[in-house]
PDB file of C-alpha atoms in Angstrom:
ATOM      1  CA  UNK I   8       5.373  56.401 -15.537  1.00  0.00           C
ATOM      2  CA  UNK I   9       4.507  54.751 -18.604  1.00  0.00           C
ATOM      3  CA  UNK I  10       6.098  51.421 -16.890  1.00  0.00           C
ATOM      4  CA  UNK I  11       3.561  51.963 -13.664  1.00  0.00           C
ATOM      5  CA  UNK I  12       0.604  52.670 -16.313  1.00  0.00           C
ATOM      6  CA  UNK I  13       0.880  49.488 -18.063  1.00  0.00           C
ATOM      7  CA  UNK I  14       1.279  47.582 -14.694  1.00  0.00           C
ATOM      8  CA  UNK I  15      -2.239  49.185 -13.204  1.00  0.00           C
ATOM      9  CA  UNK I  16      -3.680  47.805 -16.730  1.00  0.00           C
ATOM     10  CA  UNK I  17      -2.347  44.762 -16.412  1.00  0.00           C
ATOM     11  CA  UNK I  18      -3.714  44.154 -13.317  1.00  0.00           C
ATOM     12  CA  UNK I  19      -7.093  45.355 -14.208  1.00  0.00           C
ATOM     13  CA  UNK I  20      -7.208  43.272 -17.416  1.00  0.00           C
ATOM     14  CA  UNK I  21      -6.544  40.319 -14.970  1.00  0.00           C
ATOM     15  CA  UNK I  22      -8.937  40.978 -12.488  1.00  0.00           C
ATOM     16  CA  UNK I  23     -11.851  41.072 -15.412  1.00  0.00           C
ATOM     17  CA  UNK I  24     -10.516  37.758 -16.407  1.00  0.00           C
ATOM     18  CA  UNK I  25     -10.647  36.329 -13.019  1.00  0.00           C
ATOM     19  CA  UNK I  26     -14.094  37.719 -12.685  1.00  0.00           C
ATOM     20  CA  UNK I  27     -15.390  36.539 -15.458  1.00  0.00           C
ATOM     21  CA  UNK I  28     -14.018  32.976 -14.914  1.00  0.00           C
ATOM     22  CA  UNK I  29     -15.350  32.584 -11.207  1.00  0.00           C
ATOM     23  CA  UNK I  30     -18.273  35.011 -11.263  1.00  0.00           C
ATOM     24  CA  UNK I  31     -20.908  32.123 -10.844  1.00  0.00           C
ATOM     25  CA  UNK I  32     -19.108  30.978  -7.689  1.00  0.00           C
ATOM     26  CA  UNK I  33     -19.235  35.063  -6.362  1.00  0.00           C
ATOM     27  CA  UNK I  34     -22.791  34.949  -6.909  1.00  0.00           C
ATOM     28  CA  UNK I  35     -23.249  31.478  -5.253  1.00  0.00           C
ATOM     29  CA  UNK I  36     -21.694  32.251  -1.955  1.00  0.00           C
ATOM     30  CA  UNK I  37     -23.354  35.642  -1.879  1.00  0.00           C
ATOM     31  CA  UNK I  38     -26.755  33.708  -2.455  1.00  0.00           C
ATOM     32  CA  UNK I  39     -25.827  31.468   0.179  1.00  0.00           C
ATOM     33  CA  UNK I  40     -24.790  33.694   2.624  1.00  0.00           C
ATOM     34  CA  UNK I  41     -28.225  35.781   2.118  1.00  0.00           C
ATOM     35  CA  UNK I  42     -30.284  32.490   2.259  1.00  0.00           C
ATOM     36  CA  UNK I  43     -28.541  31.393   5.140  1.00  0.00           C
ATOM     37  CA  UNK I  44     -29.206  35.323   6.997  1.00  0.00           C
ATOM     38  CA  UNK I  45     -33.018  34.946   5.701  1.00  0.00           C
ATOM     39  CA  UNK I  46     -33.530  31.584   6.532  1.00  0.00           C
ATOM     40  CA  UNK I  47     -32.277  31.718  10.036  1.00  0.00           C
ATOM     41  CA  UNK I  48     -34.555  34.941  10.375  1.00  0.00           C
ATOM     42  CA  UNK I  49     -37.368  33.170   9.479  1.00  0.00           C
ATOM     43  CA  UNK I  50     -36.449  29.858  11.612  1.00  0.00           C
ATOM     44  CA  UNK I  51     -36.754  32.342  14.442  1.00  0.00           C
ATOM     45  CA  UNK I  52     -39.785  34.280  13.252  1.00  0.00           C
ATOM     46  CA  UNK I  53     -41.269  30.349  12.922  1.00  0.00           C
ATOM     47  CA  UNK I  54     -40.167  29.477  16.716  1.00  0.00           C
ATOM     48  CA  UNK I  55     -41.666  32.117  17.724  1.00  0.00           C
ATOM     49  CA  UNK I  56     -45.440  32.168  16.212  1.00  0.00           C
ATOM     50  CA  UNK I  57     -45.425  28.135  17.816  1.00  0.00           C
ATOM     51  CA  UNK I  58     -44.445  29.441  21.225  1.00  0.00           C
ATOM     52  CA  UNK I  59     -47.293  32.103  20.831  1.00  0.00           C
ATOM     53  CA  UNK I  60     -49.554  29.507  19.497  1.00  0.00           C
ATOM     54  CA  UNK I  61     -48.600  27.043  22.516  1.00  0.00           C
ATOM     55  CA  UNK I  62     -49.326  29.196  24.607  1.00  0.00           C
ATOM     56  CA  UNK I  63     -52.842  30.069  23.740  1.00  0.00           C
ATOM     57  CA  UNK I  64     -53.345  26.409  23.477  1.00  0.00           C
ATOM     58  CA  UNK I  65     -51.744  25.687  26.754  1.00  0.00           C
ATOM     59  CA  UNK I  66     -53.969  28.715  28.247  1.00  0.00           C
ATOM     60  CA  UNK I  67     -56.996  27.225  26.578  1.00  0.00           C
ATOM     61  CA  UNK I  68     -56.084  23.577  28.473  1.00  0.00           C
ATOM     62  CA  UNK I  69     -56.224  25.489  32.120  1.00  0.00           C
ATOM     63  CA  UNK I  70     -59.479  27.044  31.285  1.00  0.00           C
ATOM     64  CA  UNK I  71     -61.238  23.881  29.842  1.00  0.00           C
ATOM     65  CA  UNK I  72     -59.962  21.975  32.953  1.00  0.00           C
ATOM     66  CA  UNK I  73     -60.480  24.954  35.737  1.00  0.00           C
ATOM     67  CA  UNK I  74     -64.532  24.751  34.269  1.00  0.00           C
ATOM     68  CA  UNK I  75     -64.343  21.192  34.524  1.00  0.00           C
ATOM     69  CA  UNK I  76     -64.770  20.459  31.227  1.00  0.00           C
ATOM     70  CA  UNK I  77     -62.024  17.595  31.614  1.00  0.00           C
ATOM     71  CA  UNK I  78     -62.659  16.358  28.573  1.00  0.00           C
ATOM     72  CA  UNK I  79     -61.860  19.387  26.525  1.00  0.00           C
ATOM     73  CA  UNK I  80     -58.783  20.169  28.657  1.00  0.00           C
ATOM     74  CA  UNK I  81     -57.864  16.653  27.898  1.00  0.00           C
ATOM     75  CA  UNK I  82     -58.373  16.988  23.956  1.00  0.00           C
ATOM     76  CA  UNK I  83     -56.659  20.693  24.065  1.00  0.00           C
ATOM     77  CA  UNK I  84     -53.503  18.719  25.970  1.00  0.00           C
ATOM     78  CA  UNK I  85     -52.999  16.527  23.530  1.00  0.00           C
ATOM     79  CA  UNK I  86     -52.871  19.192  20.725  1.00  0.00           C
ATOM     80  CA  UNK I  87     -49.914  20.778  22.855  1.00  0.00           C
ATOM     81  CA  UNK I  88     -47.890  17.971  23.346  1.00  0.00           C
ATOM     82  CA  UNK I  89     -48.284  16.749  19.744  1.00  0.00           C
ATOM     83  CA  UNK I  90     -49.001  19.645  17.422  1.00  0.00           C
ATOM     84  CA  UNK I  91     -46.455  21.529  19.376  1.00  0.00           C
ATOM     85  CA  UNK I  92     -43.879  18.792  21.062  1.00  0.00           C
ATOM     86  CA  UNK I  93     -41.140  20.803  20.442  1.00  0.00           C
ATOM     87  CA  UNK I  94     -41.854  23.375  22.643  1.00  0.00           C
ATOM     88  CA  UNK I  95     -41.725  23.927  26.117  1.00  0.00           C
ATOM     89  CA  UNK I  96     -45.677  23.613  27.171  1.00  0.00           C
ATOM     90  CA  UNK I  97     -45.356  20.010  25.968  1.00  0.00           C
ATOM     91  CA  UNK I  98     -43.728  19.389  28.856  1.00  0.00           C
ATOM     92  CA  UNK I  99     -45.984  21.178  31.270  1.00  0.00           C
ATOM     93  CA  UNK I 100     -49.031  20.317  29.782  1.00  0.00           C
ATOM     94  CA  UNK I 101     -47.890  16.650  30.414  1.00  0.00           C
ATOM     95  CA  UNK I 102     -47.291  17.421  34.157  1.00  0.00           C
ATOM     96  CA  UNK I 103     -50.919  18.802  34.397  1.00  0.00           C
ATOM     97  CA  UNK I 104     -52.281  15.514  32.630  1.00  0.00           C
ATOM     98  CA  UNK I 105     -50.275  13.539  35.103  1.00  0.00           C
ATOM     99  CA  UNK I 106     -52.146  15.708  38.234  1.00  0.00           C
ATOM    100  CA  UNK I 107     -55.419  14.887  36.365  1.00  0.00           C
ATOM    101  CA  UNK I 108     -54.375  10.799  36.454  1.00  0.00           C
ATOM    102  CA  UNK I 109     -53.398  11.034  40.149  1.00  0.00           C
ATOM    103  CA  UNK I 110     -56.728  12.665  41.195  1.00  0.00           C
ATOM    104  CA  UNK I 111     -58.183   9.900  39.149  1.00  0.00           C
ATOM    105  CA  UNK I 112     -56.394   7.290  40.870  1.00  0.00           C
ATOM    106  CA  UNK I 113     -54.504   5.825  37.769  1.00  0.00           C
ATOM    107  CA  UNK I 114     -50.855   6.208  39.112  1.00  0.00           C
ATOM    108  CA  UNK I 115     -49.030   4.171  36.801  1.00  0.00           C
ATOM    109  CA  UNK I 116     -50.269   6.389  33.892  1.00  0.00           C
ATOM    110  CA  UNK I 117     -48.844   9.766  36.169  1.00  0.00           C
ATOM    111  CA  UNK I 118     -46.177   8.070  36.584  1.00  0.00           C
ATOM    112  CA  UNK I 119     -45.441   6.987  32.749  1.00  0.00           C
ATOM    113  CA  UNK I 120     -45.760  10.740  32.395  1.00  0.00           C
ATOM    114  CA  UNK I 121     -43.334  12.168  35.038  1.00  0.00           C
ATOM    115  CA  UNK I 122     -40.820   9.920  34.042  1.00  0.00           C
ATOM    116  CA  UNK I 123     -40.808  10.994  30.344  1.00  0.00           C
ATOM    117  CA  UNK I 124     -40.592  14.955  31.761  1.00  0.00           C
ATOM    118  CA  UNK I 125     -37.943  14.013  34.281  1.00  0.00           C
ATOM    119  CA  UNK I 126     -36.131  12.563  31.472  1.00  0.00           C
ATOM    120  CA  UNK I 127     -36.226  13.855  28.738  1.00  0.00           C
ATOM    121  CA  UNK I 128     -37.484  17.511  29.181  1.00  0.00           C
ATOM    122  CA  UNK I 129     -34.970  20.240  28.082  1.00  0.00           C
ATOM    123  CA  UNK I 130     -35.621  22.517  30.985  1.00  0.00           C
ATOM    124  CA  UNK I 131     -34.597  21.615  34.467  1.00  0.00           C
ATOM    125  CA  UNK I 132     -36.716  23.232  36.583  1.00  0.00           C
ATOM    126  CA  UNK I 133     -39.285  20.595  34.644  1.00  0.00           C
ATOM    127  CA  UNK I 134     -37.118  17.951  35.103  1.00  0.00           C
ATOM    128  CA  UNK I 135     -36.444  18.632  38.986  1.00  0.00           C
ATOM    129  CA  UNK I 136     -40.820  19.510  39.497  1.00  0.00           C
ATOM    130  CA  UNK I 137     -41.414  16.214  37.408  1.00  0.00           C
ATOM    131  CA  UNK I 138     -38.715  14.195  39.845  1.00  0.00           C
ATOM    132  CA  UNK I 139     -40.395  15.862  43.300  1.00  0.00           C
ATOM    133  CA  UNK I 140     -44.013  14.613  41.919  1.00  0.00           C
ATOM    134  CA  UNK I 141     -42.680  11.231  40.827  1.00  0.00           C
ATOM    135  CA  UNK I 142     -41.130  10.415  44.056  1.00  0.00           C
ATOM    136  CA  UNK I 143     -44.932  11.339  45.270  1.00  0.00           C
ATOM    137  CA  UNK I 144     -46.461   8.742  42.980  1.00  0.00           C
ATOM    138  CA  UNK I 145     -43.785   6.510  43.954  1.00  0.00           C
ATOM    139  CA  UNK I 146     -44.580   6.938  47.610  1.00  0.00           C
ATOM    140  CA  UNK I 147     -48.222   6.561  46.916  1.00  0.00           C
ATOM    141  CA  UNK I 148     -47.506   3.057  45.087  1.00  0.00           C
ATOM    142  CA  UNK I 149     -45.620   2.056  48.246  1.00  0.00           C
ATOM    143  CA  UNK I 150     -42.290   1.587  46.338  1.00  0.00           C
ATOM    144  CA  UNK I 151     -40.294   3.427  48.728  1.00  0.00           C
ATOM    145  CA  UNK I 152     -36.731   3.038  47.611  1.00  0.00           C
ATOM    146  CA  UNK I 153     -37.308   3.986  43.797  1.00  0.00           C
ATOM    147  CA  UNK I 154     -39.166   6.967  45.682  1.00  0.00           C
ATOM    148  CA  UNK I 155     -36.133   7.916  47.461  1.00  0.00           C
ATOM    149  CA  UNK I 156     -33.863   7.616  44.039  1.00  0.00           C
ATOM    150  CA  UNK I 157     -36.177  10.266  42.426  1.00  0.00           C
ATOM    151  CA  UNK I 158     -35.600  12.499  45.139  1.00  0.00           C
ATOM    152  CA  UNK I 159     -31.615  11.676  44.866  1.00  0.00           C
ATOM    153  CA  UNK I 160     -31.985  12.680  41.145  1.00  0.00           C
ATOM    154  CA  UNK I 161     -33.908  16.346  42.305  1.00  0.00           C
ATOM    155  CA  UNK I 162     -31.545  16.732  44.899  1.00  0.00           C
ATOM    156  CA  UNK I 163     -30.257  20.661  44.811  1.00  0.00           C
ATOM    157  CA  UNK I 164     -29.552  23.608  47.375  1.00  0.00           C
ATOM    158  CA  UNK I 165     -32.414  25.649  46.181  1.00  0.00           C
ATOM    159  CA  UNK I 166     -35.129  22.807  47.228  1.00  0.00           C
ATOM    160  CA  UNK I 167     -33.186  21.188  49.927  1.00  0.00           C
ATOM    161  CA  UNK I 168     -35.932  21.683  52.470  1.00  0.00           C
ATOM    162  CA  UNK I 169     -38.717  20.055  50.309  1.00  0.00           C
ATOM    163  CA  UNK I 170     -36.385  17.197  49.303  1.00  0.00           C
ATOM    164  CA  UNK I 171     -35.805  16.592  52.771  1.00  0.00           C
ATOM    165  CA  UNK I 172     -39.011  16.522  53.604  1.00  0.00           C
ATOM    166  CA  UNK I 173     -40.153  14.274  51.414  1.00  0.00           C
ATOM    167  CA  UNK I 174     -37.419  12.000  52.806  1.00  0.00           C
ATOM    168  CA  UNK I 175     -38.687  12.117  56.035  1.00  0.00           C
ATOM    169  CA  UNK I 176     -42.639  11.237  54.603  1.00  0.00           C
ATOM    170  CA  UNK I 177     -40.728   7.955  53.155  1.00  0.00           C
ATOM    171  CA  UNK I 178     -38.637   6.734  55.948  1.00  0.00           C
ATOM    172  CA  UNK I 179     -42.230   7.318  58.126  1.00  0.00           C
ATOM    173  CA  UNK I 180     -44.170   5.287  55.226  1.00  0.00           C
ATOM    174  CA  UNK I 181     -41.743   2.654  55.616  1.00  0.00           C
ATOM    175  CA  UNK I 182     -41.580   2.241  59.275  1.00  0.00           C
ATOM    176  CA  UNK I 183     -38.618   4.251  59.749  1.00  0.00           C
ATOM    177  CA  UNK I 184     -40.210   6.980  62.651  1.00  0.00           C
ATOM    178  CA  UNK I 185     -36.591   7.876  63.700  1.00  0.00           C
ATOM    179  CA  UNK I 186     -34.986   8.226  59.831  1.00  0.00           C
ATOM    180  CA  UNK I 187     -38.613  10.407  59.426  1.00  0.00           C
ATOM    181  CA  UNK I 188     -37.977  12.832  62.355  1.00  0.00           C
ATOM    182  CA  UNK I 189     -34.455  13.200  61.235  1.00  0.00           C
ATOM    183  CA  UNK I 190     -35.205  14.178  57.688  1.00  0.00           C
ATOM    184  CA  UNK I 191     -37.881  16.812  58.970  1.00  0.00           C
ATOM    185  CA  UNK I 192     -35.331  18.676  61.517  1.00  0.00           C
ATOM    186  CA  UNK I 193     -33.223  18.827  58.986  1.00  0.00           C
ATOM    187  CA  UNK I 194     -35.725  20.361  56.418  1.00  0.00           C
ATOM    188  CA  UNK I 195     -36.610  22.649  59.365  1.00  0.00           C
ATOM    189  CA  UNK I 196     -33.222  23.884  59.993  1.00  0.00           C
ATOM    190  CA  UNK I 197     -32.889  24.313  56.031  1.00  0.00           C
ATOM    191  CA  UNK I 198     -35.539  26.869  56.363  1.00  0.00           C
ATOM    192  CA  UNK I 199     -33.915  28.640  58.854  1.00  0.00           C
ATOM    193  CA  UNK I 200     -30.761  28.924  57.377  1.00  0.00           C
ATOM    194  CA  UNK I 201     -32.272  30.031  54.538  1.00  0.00           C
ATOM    195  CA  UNK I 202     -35.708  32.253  55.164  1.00  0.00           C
ATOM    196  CA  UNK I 203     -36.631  32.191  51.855  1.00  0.00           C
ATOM    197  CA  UNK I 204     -36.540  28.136  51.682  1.00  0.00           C
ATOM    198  CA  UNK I 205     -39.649  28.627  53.950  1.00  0.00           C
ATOM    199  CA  UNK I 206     -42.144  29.008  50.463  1.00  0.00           C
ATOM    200  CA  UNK I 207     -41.130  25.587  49.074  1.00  0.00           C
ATOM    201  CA  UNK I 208     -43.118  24.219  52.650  1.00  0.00           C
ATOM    202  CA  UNK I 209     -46.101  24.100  54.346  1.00  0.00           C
ATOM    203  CA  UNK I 210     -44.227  25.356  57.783  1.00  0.00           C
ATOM    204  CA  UNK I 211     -47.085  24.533  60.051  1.00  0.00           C
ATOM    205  CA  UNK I 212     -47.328  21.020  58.172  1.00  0.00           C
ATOM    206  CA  UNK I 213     -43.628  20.313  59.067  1.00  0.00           C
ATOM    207  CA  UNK I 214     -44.114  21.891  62.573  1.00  0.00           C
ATOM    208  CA  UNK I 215     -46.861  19.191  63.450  1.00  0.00           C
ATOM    209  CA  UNK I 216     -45.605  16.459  61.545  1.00  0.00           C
ATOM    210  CA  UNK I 217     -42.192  17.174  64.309  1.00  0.00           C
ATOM    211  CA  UNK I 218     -44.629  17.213  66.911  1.00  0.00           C
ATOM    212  CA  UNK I 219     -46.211  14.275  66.195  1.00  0.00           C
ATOM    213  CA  UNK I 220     -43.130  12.202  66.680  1.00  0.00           C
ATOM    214  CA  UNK I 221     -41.250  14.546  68.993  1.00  0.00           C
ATOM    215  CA  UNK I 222     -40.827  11.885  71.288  1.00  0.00           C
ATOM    216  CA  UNK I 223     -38.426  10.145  69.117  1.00  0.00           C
ATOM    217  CA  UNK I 224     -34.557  10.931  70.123  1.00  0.00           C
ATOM    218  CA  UNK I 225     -33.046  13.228  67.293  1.00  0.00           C
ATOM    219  CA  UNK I 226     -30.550  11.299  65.254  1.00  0.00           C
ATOM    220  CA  UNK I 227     -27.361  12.637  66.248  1.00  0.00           C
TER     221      UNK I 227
END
């Protein structure tokens, strides 16, 4: 017993020296480990008061520019896609000052913008909406082929129909009447495979644009 006793002390008596020689390194990691906890909290707390705030910005943008003060919505834009770059209504409110540059006519400044969303935007639902409208600038500009390999880029199932679609206005812009007709049966019988492909088109825009060449011998 009195073997066992001394042991227990023993041990004790080196535990309190080990404590006493590596205490500052127990405190350390705990104070790391409860910075670390704290600071990630308030990383996230951080994130998300600037989404709140880029929000209300972004929200602010629509309303200047749905008044048509253009101007404002202009100024308010660039506050979002500086101020708050980091978040995801940079990359929208860039798409919205790209719509404002086509209506204005200035394509090469929508398409400056496009690009940088269908490049380098972290989302991509952003990146495939950015590719559809650039391939719409591009078409606009008359440069059908780099038109055609922003649509390869968009390319996916879920917007088959309005990819092909667009093909078809291309081939017709460049002459191609058969290639156009071929691309907008096939976006037709995309929406009918799928009924619900039916919202990405106008379906009575398709219908006539068919008509309107109907003469032409489907591709087989």
């Amino acid at each position: 017993m009195v073997d066992e006793y001394l042991s227990e002390r023993e041990q004790a008596d080196q535990l309190r020296n080990w404590l006493r020689e590596n205490w500052i390194w127990l405190v350390a990691g705990v104070a790391l480990t409860l910075a670390g906890y704290y600071g990630y909290r308030w990383w996230e707390s951080r994130q998300a008061s600037r989404a709140v705030a880029a929000g209300q910005r972004f929200e602010a943008m629509l309303d200047a520019i749905g008044a048509g003060r253009l101007e404002d919505g202009v100024k308010i834009a660039g506050e979002v896609t500086g101020d708050f770059a980091d978040t995801p209504y940079a990359d929208q409110a860039t798409l919205v000052l790209a719509r404002l540059d086509v209506d204005s006519g200035d394509f090469s400044a929508a398409e400056a913008k496009l690009a940088r969303v269908a490049d380098g935007s972290k989302d991509p639902d952003l990146r495939t909406v950015a590719r559809l409208r650039l391939a719409r600038v591009l078409l606009a500009q008359g440069r059908y082929d780099d038109a055609l390999a922003a649509l390869d880029k968009a390319a996916m199932p879920a917007i088959d129909a309005r990819v092909l679609e667009l093909r078809g206005d291309v081939r017709l812009a460049q002459g191609d009447r058969e290639g156009a007709l071929e691309q907008w049966r096939k976006a037709e019988a995309a929406v009918a495979a799928d009924p619900a492909a039916a919202g990405q088109i106008d379906a009575e825009l398709l219908q006539l644009k068919i008509a309107e060449l109907g003469t032409v011998p489907a591709a087989k």
